[in-house]
Short mmCIF file of C-alpha atoms in Angstrom, two decimals:
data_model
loop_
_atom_site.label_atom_id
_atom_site.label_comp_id
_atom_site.label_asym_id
_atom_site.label_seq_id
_atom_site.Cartn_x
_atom_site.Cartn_y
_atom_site.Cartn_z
CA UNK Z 28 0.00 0.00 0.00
CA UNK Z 29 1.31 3.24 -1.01
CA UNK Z 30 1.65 6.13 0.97
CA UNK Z 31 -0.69 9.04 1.23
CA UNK Z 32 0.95 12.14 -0.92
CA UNK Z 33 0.51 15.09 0.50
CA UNK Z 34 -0.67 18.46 -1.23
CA UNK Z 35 2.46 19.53 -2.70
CA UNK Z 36 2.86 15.79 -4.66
CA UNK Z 37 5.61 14.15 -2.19
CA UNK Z 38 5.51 11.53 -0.19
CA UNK Z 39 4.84 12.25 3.43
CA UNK Z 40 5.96 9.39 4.35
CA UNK Z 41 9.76 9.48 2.34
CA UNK Z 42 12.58 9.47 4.17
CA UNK Z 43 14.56 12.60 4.65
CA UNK Z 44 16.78 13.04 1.76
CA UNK Z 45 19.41 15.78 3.55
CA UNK Z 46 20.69 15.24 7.24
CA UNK Z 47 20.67 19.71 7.46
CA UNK Z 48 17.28 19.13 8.15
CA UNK Z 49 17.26 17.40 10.79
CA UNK Z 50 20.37 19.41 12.25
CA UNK Z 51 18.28 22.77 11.65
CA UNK Z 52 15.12 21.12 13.41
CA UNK Z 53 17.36 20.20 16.19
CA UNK Z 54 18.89 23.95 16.42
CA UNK Z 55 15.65 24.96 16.76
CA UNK Z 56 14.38 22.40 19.37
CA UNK Z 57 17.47 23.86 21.21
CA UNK Z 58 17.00 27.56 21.48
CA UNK Z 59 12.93 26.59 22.67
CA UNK Z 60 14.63 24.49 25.20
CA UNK Z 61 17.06 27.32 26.29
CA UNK Z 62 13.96 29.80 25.92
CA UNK Z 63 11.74 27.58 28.31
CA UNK Z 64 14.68 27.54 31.36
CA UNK Z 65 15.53 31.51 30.26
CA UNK Z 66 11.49 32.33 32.22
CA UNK Z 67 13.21 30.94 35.26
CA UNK Z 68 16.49 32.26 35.07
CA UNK Z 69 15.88 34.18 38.71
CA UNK Z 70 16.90 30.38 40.22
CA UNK Z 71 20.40 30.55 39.24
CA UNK Z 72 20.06 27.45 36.89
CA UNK Z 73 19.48 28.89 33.33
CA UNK Z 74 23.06 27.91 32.49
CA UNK Z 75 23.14 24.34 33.96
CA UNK Z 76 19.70 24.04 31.87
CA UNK Z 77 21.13 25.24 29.11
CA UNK Z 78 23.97 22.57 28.98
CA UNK Z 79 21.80 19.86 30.21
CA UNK Z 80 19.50 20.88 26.67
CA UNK Z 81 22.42 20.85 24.80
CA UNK Z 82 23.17 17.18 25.64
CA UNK Z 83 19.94 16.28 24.97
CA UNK Z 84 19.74 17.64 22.01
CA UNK Z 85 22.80 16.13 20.84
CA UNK Z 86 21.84 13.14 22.14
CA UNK Z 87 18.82 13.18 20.38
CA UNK Z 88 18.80 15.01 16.62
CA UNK Z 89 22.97 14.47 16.83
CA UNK Z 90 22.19 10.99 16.53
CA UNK Z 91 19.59 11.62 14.34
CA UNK Z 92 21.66 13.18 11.73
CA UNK Z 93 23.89 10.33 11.76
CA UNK Z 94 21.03 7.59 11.16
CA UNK Z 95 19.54 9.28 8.24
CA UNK Z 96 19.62 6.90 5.16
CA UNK Z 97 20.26 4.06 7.18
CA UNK Z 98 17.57 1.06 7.87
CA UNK Z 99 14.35 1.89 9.67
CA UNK Z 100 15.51 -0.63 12.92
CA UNK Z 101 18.95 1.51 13.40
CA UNK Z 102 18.21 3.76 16.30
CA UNK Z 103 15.03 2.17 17.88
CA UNK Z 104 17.52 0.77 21.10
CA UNK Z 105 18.23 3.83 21.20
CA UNK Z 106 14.87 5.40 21.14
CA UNK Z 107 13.57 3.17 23.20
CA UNK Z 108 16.59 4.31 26.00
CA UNK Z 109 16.30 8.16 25.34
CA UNK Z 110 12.61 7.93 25.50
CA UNK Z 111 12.42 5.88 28.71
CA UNK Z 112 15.16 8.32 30.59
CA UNK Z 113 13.25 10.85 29.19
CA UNK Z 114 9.43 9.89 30.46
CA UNK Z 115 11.38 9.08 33.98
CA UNK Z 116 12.92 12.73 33.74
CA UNK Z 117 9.20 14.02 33.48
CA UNK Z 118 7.79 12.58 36.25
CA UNK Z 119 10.52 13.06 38.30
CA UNK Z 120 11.25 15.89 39.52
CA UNK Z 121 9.62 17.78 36.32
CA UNK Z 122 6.30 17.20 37.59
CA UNK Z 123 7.68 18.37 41.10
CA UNK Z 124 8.38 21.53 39.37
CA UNK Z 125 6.27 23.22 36.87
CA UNK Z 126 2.70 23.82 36.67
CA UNK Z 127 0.18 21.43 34.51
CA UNK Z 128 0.99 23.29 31.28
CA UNK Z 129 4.68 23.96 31.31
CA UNK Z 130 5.18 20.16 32.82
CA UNK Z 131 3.30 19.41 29.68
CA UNK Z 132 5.66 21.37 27.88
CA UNK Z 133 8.80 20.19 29.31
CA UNK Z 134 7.21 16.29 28.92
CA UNK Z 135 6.79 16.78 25.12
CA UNK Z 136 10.17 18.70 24.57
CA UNK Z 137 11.57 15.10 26.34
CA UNK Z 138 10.09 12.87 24.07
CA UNK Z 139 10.34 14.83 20.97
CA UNK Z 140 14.03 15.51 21.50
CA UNK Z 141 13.94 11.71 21.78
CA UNK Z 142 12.45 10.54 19.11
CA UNK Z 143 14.26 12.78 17.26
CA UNK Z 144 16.79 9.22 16.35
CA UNK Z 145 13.78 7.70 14.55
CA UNK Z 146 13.21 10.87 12.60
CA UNK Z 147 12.81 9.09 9.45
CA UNK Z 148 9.27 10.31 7.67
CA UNK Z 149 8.05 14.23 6.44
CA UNK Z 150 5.43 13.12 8.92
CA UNK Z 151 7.79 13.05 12.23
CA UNK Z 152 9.45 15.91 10.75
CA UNK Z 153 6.30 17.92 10.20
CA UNK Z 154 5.00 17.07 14.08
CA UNK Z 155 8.05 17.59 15.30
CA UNK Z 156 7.88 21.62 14.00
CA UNK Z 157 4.40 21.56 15.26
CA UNK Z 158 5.40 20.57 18.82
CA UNK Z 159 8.68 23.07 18.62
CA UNK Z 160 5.75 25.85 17.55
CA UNK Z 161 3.42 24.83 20.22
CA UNK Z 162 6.10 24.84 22.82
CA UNK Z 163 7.36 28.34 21.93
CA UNK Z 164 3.91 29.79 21.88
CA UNK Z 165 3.56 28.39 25.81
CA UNK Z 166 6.96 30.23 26.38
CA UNK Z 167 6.35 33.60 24.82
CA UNK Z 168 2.84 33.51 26.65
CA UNK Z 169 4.26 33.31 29.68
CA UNK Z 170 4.01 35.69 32.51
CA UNK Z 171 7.81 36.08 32.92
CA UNK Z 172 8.37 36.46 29.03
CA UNK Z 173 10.24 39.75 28.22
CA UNK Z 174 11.41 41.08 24.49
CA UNK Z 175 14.43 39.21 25.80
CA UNK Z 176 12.92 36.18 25.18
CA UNK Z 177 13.73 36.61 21.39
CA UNK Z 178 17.15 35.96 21.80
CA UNK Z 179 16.31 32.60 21.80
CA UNK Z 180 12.56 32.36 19.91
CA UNK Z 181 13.42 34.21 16.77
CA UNK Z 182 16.63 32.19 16.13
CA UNK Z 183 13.91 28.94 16.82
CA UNK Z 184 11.40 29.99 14.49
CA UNK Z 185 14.28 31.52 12.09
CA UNK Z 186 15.42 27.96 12.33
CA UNK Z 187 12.60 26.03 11.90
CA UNK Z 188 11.63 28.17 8.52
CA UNK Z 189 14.86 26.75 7.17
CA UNK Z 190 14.48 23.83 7.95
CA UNK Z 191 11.25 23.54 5.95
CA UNK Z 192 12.78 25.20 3.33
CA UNK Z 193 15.97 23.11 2.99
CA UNK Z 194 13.65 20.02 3.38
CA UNK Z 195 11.81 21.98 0.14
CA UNK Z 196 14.96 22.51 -1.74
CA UNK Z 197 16.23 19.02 -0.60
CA UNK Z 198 14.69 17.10 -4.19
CA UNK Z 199 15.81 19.95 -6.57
CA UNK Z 200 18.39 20.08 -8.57
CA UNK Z 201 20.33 23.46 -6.40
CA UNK Z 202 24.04 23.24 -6.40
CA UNK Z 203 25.08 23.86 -2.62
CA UNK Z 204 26.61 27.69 -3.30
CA UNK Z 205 22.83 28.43 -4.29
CA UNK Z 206 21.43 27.08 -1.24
CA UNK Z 207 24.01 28.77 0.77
CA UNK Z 208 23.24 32.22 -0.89
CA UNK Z 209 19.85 31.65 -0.98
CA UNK Z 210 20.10 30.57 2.94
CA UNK Z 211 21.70 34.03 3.44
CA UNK Z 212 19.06 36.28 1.67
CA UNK Z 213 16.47 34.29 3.60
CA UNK Z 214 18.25 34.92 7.19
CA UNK Z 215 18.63 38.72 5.77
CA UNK Z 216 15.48 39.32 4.63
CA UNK Z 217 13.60 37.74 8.03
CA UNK Z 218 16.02 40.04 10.06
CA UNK Z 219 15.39 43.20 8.09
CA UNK Z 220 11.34 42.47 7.63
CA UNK Z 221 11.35 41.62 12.14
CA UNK Z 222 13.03 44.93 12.60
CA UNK Z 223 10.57 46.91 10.09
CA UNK Z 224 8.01 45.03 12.34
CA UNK Z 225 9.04 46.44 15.62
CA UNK Z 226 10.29 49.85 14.91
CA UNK Z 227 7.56 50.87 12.60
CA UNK Z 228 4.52 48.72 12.48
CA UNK Z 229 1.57 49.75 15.45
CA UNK Z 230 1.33 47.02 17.98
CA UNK Z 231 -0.36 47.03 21.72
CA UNK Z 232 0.55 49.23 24.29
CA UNK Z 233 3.26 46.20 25.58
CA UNK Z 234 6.65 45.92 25.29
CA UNK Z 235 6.60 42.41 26.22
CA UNK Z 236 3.80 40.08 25.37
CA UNK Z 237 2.87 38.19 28.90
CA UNK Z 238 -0.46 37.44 29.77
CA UNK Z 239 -2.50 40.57 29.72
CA UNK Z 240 0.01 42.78 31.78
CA UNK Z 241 -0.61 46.34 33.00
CA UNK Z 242 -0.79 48.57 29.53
CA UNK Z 243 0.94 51.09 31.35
CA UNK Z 244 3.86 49.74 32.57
CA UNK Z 245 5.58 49.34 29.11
CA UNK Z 246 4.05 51.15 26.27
CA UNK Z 247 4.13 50.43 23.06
CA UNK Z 248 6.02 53.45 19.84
CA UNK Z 249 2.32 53.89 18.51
CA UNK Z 250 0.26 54.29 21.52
CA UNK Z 251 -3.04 55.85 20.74
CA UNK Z 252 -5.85 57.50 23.13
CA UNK Z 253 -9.39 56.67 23.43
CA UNK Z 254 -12.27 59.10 22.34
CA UNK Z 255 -11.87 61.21 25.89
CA UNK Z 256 -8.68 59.91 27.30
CA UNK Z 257 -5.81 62.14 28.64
CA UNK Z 258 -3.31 61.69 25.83
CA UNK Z 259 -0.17 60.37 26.71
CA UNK Z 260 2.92 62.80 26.77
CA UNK Z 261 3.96 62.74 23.11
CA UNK Z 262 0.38 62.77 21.79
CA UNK Z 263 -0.42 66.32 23.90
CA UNK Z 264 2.56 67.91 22.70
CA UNK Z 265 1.53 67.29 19.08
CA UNK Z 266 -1.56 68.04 19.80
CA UNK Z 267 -0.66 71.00 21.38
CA UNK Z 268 1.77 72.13 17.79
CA UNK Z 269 -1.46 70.98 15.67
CA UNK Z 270 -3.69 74.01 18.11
CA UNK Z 271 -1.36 76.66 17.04
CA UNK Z 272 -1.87 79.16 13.88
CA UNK Z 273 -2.18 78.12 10.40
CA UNK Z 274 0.51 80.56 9.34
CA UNK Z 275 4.09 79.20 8.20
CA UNK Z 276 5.62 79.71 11.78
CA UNK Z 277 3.02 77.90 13.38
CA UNK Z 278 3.22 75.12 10.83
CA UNK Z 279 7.03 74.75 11.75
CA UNK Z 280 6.29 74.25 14.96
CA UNK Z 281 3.59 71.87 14.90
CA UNK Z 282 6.44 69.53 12.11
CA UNK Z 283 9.28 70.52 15.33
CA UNK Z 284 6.38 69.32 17.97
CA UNK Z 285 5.80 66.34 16.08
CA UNK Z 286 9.45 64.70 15.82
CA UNK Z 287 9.63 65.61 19.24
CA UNK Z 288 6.92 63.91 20.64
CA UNK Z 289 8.34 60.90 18.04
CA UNK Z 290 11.87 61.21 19.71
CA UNK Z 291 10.56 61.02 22.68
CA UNK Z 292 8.57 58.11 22.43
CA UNK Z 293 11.63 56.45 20.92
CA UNK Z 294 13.79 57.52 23.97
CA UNK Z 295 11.05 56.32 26.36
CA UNK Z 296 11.28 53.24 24.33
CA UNK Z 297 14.49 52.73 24.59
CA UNK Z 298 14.63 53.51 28.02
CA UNK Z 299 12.15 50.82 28.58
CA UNK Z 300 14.20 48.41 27.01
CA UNK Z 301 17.25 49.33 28.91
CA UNK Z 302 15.66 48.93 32.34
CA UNK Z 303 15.98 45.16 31.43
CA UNK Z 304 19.94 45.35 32.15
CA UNK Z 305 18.91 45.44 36.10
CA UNK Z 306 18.06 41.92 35.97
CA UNK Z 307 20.87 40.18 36.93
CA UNK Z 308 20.16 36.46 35.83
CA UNK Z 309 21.09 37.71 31.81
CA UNK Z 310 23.45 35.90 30.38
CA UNK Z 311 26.68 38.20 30.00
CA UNK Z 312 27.32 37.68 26.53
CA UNK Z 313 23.47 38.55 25.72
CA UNK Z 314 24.19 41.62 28.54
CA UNK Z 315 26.98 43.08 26.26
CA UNK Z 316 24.92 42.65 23.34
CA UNK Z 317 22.03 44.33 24.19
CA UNK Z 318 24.11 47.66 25.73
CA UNK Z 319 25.86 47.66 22.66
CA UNK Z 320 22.34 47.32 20.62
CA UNK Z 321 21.05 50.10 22.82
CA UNK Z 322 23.90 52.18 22.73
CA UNK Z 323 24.18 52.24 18.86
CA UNK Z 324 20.10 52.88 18.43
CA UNK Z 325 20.58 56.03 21.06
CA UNK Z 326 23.36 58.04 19.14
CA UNK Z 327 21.62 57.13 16.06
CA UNK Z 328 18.47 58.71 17.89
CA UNK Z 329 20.60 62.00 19.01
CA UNK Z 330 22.14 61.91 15.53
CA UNK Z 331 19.00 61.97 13.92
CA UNK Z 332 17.57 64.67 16.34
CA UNK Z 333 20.66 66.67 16.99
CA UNK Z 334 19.77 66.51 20.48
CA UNK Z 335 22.81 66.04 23.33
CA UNK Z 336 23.01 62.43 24.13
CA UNK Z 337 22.38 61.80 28.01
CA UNK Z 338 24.43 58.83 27.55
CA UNK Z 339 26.55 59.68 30.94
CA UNK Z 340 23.77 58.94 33.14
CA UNK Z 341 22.72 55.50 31.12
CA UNK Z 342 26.20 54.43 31.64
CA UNK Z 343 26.34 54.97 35.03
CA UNK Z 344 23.06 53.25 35.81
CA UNK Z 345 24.45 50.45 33.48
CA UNK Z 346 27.58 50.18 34.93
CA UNK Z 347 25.62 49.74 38.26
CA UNK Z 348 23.44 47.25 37.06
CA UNK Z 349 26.25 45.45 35.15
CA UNK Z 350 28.75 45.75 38.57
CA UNK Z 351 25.42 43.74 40.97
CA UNK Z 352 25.05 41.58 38.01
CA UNK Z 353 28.92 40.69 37.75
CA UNK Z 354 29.15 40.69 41.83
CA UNK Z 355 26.02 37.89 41.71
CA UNK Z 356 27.48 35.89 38.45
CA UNK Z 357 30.80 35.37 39.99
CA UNK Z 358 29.03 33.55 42.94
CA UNK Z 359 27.70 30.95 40.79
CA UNK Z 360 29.34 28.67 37.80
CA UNK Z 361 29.43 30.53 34.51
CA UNK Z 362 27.72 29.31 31.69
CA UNK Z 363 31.32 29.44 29.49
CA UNK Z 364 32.54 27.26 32.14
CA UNK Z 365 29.68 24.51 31.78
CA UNK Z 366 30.36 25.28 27.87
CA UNK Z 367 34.04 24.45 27.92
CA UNK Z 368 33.58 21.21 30.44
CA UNK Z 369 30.74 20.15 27.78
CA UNK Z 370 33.31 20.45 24.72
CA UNK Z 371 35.49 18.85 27.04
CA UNK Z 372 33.54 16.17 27.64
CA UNK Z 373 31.95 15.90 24.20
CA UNK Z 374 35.57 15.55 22.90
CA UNK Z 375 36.47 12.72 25.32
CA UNK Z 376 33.22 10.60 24.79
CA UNK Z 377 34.36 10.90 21.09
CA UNK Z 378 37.68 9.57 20.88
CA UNK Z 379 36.08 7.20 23.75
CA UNK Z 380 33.49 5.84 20.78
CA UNK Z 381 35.63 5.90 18.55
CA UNK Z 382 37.99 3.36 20.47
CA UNK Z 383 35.37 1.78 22.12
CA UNK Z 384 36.38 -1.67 20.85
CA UNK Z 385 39.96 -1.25 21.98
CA UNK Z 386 38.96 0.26 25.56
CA UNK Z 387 36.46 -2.83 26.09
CA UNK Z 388 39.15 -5.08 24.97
CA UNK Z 389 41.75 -3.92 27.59
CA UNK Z 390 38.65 -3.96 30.31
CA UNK Z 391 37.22 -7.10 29.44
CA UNK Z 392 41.38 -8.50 29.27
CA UNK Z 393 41.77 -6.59 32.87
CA UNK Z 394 38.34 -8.33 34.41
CA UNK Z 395 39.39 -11.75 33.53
CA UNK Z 396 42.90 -11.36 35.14
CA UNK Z 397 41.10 -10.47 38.09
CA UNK Z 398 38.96 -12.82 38.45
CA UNK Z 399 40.72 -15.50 37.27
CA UNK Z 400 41.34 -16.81 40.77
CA UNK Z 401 37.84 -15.89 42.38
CA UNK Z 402 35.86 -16.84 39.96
CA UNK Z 403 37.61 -18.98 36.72
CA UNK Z 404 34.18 -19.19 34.94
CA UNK Z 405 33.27 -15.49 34.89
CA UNK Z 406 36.86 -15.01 33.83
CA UNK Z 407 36.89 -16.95 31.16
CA UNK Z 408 33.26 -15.42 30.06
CA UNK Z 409 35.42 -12.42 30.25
CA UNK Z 410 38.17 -13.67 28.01
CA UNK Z 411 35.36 -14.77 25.35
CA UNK Z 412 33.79 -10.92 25.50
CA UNK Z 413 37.46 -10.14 24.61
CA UNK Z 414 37.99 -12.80 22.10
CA UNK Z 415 34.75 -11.30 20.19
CA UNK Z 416 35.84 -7.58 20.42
CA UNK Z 417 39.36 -8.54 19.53
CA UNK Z 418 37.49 -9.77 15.82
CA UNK Z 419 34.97 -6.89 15.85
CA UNK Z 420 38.03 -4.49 15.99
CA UNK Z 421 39.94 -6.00 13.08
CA UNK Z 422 36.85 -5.92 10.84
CA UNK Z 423 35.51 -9.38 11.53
CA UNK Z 424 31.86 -8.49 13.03
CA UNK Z 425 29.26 -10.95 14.17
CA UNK Z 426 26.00 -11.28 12.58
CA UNK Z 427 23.24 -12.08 14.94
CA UNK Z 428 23.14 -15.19 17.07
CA UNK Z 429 26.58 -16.12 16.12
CA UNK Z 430 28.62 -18.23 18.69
CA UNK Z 431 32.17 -17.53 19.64
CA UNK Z 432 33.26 -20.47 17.72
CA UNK Z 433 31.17 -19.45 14.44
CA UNK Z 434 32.79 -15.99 14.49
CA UNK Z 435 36.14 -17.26 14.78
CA UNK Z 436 35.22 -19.77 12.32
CA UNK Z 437 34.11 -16.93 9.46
CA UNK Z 438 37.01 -14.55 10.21
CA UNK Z 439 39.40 -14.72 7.01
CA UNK Z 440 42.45 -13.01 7.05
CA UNK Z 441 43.88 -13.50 10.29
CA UNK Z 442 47.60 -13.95 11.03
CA UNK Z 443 48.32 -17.61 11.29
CA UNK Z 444 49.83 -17.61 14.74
CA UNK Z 445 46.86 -15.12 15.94
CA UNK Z 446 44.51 -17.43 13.63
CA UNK Z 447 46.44 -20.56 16.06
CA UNK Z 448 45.99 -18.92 19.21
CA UNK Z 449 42.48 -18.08 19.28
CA UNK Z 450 41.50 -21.34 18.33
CA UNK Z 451 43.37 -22.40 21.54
CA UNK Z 452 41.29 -19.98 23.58
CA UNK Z 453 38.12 -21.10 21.89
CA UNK Z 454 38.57 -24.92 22.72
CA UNK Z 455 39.30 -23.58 26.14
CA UNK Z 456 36.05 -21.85 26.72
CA UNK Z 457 34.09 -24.61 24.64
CA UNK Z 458 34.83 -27.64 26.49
CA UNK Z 459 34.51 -25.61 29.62
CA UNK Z 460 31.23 -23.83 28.61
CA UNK Z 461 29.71 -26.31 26.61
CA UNK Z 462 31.45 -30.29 28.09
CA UNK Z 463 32.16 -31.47 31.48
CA UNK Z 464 35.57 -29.79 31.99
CA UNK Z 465 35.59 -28.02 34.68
CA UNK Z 466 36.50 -24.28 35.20
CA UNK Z 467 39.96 -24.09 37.18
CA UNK Z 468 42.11 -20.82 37.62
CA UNK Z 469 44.57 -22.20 34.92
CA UNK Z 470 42.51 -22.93 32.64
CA UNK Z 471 41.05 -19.01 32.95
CA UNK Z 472 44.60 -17.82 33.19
CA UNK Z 473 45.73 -19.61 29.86
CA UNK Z 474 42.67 -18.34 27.91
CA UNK Z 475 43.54 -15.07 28.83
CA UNK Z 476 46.72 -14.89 27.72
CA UNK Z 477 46.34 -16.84 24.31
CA UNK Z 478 43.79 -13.89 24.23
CA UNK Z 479 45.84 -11.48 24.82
CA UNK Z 480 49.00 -12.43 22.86
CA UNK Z 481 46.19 -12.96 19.58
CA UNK Z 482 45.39 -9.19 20.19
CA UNK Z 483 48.94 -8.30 20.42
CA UNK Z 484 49.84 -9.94 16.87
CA UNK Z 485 46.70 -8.88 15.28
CA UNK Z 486 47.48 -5.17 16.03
CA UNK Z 487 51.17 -5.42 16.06
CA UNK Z 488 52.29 -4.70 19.69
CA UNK Z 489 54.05 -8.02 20.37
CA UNK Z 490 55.96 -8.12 16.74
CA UNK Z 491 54.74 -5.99 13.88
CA UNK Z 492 55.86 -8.61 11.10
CA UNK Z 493 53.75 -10.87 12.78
CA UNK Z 494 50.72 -8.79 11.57
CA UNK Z 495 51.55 -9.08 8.07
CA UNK Z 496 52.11 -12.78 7.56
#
């Protein structure tokens, strides 16, 4: 039975033909997850959050990436262990945490970033968005959302609209440099058309966009008053220019009343946004960005007016907020520290998978010798564990339900003294595993070391020429 098409003519249920799909969708499933711990930043946590995400994520779409292409049973092990630890994660201490909507929230980030590894279908990848979108909508509703907050939602939905594009673009025939330029003009275009949006276009009286705050606290660059309401303080003063004479002097100052009421409102504005450096649970690096933001957007504003910039006192209530900030922030672990451990540690479970065979083999080698007095039949268990990953590492995998025996059996190839000495070790093990000879430490002791001296000839340690011949 074929699958459904959708309305564009593909197949919804095709595999993804480009793993930067599913690396976008999993850059934006981070920055929702960063923007969901940034409302409760005030706990001191927002960076541990933000590296705990990170893993997830990686464990998650970063394995994802890797199993696109590949058979629809790769990655359903580890599904099935991601999405357990992740349910587990939910009910405890999530649900200990957050109320019913933002544990439901937090519960379907989990799974989603889980079952990102089976991310095989248009389908997946289409809920997937829809759950990122849902998510972010719960965050910027929020009652301790901020403009802030879009340091981390507008790269998320930024991301997510490539992703469906690339996914798009992923069955045409684009050469990559077109992609990449047409990837830039996108990213340009969305940044120039979300600044037009908030400088110029009218929105509500709120500078953030909580649920239904005070209208007065923040207002909005376009605020108009009701049939019989005061006016607000730019508003009179163009209303007072607009009562003056008709004549060409009293025109010129109703245009000079008007851009001052506008400045105004764009300094109040801007002072509004600025109050935002007294919180002291920012991020630094998104700190120093949005002074310097501010700071370039003011002397365009004096430039513009010709007006004396009252930068001195902004600074100094800046400097304030950035000195109890600082003073708080060097209390607690930095977020650049957690970033550098994470490399760190992201770098050493690397080169730990990628020698995984080799590290197991010098464990498993290690366990027997131990236990080679205590206990010669977990030893020699040991020494067959060994045996096998001694084969797996030189190319000679087992299929499934393969003995010891049949995998030494199909491995071709094999020095003839390592080829020799494993057969040893397998007798060994067989008649003790399988017959009536009993497990004694000498027995365990010579398995092991016909073990070990195979491995040593099959990767050259004991004598290289032995390798080779």
């Amino acid at each position: 039975m074929n699958p459904r098409p959708n309305t564009e003519g593909r197949d919804v249920g095709s595999m993804p033909t480009s793993r930067a799909v599913v690396a976008l969708t999993g850059a934006s499933y981070l920055c929702v997850g960063l923007a969901f711990s940034y409302l409760d930043r005030r706990h001191g946590l927002f960076g541990v959050q933000g590296v705990l995400w990170l893993i997830w994520a990686l464990a998650g779409f970063g394995a994802g990436t890797l199993y696109v292409g590949r058979p629809a049973s790769v990655g359903k092990t580890h599904w099935n262990v991601q999405g357990w630890l992740g349910f587990s994660i939910a009910i405890f201490p999530c649900f200990l945490m957050f109320n019913m909507l933002r544990w439901i929230s937090v519960a379907l980030m989990l799974i989603i970033g889980a079952r990102a590894v089976m991310l095989r279908t248009r389908r997946d990848f289409y809920l997937t968005l829809t759950c990122i979108f849902v998510v972010s909508f719960v965050v910027g509703t929020h009652r301790n959302a901020d403009w802030t907050l879009w340091f981390y939602l507008g790269p998320a939905w930024l991301l997510a609209g490539l992703a469906l594009a690339w996914d798009h673009a992923a069955g045409t025939p684009i050469s990559r440099w077109i992609k990449a330029l047409m990837t830039v003009g996108f990213i340009f275009t969305s940044v120039v058309l979300a600044l037009a949006l908030f400088l110029f276009a009218p929105r509500p009286a709120v500078l953030g966009f909580g649920f239904l705050p005070p209208g007065t606290d923040t207002p909005g660059l376009f605020n108009q008053p009701a049939d019989g309401d005061t006016p607000t303080k730019g508003n009179a003063e163009s209303s007072a220019g607009s009562g003056l004479s008709s004549g060409a002097s009293g025109a010129s100052l109703d245009a000079d009343a008007t851009e001052s009421g506008q400045a105004q409102q764009w300094g109040q504005m801007l002072k509004n946004m600025r109050s935002t450096l007294s919180d002291s649970f920012i991020p630094q690096w998104q700190r120093n960005f949005i002074e310097g933001m501010l700071n370039g957007a003011q002397s365009l504003l004096n430039a513009l007016t010709g007006t004396a910039s009252d930068s001195a006192a902004m600074s100094d209530q800046a400097s304030q907020a950035q000195a109890q900030a600082q003073a708080q922030q060097d209390s607690a672990f930095s977020f650049w520290d957690f970033l550098v451990w994470l490399l760190l540690f992201l770098l050493a479970g690397l080169i730990f998978w990628r020698k995984r065979y080799r590290i197991g083999l010098f464990l498993a080698l290690s366990g027997s010798w131990a236990l080679a007095f205590y206990s010669p039949a977990w030893s020699m268990r040991f020494s067959a564990q060994a045996l096998k990953w001694c084969l797996h590492l030189h190319g000679h995998r087992p299929t499934a339900g393969q003995s010891v025996r049949e995998q030494w059996a199909s491995a071709v190839g094999l020095p003839p003294l390592a080829q020799r000495w494993l057969g040893y070790a397998v007798e060994i093990y067989c008649e003790t595993r399988f017959g009536d000879v009993p497990a004694t430490p000498q027995r365990a002791r010579h398995m092991r070391e016909t073990v070990h001296a195979a491995s040593d000839v099959m990767t050259g340690l004991l004598v290289p020429e032995l390798s080779r011949t």
